[in-house]
PDB file of C-alpha atoms in Angstrom:
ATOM      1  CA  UNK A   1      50.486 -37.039  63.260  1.00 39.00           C
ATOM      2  CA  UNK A   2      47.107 -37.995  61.417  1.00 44.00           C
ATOM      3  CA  UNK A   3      45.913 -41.425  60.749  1.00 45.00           C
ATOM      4  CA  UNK A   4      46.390 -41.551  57.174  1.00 48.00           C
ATOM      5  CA  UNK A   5      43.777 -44.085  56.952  1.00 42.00           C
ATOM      6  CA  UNK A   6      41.550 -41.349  58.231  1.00 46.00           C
ATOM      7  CA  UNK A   7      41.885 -39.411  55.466  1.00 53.00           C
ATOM      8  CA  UNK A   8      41.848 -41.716  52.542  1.00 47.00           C
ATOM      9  CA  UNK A   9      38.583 -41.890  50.551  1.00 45.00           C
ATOM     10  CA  UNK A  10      37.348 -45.012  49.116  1.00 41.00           C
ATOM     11  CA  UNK A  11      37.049 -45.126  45.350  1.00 42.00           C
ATOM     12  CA  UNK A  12      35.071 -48.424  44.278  1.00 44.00           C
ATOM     13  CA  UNK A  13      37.632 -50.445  46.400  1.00 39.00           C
ATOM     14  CA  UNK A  14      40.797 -48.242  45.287  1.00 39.00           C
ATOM     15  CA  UNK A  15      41.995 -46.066  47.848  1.00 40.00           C
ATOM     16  CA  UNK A  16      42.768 -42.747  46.732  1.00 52.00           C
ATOM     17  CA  UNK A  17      45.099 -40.186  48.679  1.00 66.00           C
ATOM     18  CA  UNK A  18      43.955 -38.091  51.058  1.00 85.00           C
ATOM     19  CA  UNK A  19      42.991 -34.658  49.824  1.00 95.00           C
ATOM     20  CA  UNK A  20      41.987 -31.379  51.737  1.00 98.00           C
ATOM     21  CA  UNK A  21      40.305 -28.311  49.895  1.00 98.00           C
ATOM     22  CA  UNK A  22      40.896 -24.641  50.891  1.00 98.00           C
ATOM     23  CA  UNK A  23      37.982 -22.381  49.133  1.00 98.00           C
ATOM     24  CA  UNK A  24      38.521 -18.826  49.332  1.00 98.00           C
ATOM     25  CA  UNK A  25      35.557 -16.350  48.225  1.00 98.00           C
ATOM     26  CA  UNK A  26      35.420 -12.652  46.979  1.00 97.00           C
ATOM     27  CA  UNK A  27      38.041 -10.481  47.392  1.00 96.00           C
ATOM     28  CA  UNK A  28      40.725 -12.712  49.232  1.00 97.00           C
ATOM     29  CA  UNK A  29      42.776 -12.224  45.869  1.00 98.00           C
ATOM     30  CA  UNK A  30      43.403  -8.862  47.080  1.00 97.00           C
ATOM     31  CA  UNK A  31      44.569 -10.210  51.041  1.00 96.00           C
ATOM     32  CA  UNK A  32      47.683  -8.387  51.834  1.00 95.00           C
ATOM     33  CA  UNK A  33      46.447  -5.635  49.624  1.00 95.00           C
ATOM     34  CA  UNK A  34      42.923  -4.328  50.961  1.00 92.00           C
ATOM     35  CA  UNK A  35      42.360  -2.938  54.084  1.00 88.00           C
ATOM     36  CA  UNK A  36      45.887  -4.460  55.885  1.00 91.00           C
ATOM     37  CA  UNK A  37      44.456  -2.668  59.220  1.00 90.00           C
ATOM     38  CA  UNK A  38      41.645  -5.349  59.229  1.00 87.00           C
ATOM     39  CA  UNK A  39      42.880  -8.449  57.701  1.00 90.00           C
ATOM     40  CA  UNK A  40      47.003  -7.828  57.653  1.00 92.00           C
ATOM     41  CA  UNK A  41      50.283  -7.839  55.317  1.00 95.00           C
ATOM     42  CA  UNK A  42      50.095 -11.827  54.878  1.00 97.00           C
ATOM     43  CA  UNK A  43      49.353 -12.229  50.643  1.00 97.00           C
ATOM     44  CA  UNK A  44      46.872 -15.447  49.933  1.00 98.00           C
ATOM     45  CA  UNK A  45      50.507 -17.335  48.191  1.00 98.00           C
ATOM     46  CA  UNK A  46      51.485 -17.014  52.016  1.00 98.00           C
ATOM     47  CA  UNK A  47      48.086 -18.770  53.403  1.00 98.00           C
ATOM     48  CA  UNK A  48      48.757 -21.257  50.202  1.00 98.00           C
ATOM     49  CA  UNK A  49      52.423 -21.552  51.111  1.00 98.00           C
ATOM     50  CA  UNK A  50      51.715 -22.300  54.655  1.00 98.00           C
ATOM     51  CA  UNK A  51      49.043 -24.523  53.750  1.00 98.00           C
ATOM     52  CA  UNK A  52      51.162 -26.544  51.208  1.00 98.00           C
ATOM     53  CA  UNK A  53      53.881 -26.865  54.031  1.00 97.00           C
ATOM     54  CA  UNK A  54      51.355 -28.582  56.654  1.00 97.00           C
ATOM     55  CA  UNK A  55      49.786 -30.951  54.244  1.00 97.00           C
ATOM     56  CA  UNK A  56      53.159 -32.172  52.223  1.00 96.00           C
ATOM     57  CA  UNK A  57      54.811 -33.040  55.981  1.00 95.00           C
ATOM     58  CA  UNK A  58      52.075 -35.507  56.225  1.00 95.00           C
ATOM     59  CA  UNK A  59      51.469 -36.962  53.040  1.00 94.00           C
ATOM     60  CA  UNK A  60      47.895 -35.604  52.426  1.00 96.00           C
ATOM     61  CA  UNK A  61      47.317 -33.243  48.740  1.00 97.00           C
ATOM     62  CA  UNK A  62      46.412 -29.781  48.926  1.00 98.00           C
ATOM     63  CA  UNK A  63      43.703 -27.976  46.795  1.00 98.00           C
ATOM     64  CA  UNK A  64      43.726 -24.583  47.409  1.00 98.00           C
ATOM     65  CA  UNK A  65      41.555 -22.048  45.321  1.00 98.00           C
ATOM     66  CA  UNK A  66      40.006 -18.824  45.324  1.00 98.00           C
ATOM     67  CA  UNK A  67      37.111 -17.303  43.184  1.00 98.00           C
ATOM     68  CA  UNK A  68      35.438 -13.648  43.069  1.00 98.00           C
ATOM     69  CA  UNK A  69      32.151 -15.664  41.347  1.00 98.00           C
ATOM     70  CA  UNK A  70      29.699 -17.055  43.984  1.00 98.00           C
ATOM     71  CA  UNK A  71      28.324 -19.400  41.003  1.00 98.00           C
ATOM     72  CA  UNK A  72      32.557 -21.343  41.133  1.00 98.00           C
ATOM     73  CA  UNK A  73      32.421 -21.108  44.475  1.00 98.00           C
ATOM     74  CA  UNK A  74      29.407 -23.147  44.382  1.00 98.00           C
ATOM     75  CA  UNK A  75      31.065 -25.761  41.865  1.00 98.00           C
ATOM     76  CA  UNK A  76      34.379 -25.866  43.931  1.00 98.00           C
ATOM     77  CA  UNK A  77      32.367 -27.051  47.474  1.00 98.00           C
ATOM     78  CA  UNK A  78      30.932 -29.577  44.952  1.00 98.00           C
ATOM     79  CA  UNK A  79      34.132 -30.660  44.045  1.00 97.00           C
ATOM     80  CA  UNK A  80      35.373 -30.933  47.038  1.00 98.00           C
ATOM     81  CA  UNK A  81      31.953 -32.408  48.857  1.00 96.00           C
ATOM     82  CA  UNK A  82      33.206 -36.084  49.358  1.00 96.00           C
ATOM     83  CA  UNK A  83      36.932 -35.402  49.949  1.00 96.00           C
ATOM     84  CA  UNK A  84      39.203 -35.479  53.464  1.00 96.00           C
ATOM     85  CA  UNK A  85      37.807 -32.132  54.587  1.00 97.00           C
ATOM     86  CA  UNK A  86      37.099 -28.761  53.414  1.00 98.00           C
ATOM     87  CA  UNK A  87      38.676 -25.194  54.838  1.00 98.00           C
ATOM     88  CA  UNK A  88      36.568 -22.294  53.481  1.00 98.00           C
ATOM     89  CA  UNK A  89      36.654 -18.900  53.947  1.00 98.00           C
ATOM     90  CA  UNK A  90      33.293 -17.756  52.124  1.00 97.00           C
ATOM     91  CA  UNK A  91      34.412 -13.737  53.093  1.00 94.00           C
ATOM     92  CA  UNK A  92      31.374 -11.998  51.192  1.00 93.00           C
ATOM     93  CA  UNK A  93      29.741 -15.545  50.320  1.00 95.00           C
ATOM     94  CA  UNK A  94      28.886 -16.106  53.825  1.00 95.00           C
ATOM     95  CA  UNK A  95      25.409 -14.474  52.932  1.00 94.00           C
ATOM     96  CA  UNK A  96      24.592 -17.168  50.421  1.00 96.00           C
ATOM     97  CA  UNK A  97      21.977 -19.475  50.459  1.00 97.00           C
ATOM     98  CA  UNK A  98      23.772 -21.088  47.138  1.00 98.00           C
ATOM     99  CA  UNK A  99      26.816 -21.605  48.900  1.00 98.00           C
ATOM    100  CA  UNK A 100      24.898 -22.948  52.201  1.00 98.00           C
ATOM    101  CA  UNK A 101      23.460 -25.187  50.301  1.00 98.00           C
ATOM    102  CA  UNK A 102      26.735 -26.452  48.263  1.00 98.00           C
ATOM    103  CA  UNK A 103      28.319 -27.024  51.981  1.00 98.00           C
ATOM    104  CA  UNK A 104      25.377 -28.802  53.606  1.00 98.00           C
ATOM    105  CA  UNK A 105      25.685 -31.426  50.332  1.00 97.00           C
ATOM    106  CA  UNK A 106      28.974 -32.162  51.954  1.00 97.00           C
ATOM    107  CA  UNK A 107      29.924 -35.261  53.618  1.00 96.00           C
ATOM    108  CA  UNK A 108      33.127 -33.912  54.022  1.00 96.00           C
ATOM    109  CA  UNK A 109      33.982 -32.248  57.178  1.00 97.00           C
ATOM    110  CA  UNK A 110      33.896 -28.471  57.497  1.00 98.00           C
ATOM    111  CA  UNK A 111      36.097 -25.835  59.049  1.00 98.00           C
ATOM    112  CA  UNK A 112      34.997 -22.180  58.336  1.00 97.00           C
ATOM    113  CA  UNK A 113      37.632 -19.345  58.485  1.00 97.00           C
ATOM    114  CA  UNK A 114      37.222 -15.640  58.732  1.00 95.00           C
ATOM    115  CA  UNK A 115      40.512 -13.865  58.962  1.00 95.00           C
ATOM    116  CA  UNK A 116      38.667 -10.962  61.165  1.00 89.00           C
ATOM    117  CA  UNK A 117      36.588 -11.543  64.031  1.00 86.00           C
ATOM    118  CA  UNK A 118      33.353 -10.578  62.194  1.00 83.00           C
ATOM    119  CA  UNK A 119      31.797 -10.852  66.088  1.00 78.00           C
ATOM    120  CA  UNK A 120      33.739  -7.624  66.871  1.00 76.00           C
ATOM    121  CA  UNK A 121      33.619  -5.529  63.399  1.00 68.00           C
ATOM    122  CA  UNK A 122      31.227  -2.305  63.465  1.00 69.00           C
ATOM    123  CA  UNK A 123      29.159  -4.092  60.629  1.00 76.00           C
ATOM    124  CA  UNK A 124      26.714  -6.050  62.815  1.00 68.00           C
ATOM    125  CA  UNK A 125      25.317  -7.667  60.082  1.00 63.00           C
ATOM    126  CA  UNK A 126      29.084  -9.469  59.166  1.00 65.00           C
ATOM    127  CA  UNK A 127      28.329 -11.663  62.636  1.00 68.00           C
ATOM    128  CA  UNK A 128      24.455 -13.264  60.488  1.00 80.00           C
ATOM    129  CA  UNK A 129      26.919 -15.883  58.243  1.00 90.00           C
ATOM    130  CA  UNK A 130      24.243 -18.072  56.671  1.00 93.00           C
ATOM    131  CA  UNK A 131      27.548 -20.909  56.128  1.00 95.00           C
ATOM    132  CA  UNK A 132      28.424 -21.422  59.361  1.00 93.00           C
ATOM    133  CA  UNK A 133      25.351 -23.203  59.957  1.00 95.00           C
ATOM    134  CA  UNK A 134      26.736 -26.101  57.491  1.00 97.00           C
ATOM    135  CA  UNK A 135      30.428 -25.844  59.171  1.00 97.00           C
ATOM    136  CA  UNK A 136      31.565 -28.697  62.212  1.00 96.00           C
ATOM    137  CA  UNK A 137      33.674 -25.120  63.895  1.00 96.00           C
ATOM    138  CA  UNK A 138      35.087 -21.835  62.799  1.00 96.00           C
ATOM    139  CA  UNK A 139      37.709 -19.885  63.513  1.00 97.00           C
ATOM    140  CA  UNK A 140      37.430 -16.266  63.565  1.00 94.00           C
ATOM    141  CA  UNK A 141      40.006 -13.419  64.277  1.00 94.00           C
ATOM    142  CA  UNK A 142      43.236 -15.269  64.266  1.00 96.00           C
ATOM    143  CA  UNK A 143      44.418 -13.821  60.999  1.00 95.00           C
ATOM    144  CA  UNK A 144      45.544 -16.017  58.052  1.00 97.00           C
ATOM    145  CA  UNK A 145      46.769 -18.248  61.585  1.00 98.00           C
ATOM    146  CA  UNK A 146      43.337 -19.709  61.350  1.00 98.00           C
ATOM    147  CA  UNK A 147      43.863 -21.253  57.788  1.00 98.00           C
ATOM    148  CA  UNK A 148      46.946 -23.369  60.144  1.00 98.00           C
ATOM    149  CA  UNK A 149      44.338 -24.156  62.792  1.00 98.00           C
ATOM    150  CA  UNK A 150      41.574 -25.295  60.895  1.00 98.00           C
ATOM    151  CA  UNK A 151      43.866 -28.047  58.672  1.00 98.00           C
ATOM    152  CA  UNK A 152      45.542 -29.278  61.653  1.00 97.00           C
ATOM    153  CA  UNK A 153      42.478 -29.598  62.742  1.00 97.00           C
ATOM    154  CA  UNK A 154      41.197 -31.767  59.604  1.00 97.00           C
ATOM    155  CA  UNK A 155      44.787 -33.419  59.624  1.00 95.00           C
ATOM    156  CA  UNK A 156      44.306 -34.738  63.065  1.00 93.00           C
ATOM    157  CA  UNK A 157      40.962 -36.697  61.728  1.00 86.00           C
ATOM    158  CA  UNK A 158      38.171 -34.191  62.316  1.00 74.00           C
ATOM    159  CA  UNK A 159      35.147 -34.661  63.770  1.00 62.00           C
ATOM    160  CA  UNK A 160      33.449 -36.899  61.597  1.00 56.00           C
ATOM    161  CA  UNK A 161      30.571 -35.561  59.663  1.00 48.00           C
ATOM    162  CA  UNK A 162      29.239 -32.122  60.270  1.00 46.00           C
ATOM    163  CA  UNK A 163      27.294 -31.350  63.143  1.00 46.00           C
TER     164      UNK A 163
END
């Protein structure tokens, strides 16, 4: 069980409820759909569905999004930079110096998710992720199981800041 007061940001002496942010890039509309061999049957309402369940038993609001434009992507980390922690699975924003840079503006903590292991695809160049650099862990090649791992993760208090 989290320490609530662990998650809670300070608003000018109000505390405000704990929320976590789940950022999904390019293409994850299509999860289920595209290339099921690689990334599996699970639909992104499932990851959301899943997600929702984790964060309601505990008290702690979900924001869970997903963009195909690198420039919202970039404006969603913003939004998200001072909250309880972040979840993001950049998929073909990974490359991105924008979104680097969005992430290291964070003083929320960050968990980056693949769904493949991009250590083990036949694309070397999927293993070069420019985001990880900004990320405290990530979790590659569980399937949509990492989205699970990386909030209990955040849920449990995090590591602090970044690395």
């Amino acid at each position: 069980m989290p320490d609530k007061r662990a998650l809670q940001s300070n608003n000018g002496g109000k505390v405000a409820q704990a929320s976590i942010h789940v950022l999904n890039g390019p293409n994850l509309n299509l999860l289920g759909e595209r290339e099921p061999e690689i990334y599996g049957t699970a639909t992104l309402a499932d990851v959301e569905r899943a997600c929702r369940q984790l964060c309601e038993a505990v008290g702690v609001q979900l924001e869970f999004s997903q963009t195909n434009n690198e420039a919202e992507l970039v404006d969603q980390i913003q939004a998200a930079r001072a909250s309880a922690g972040i979840v993001i699975n950049p998929a073909g924003c990974s490359y991105s110096v924008p979104v680097l840079d969005a992430l290291k503006a964070c003083s929320a903590p960050i968990v980056e998710v693949h769904i493949s292991n991009i250590h083990a695809r036949s694309e070397a160049w999927r293993a070069e992720t420019l985001t990880t650099a900004a990320a405290i862990g990530v979790i590659s090649g569980l399937g949509v199981e990492g989205y699970g791992l990386a909030l209990q993760f955040l849920l449990k208090g995090g590591a602090g800041r970044n690395a």
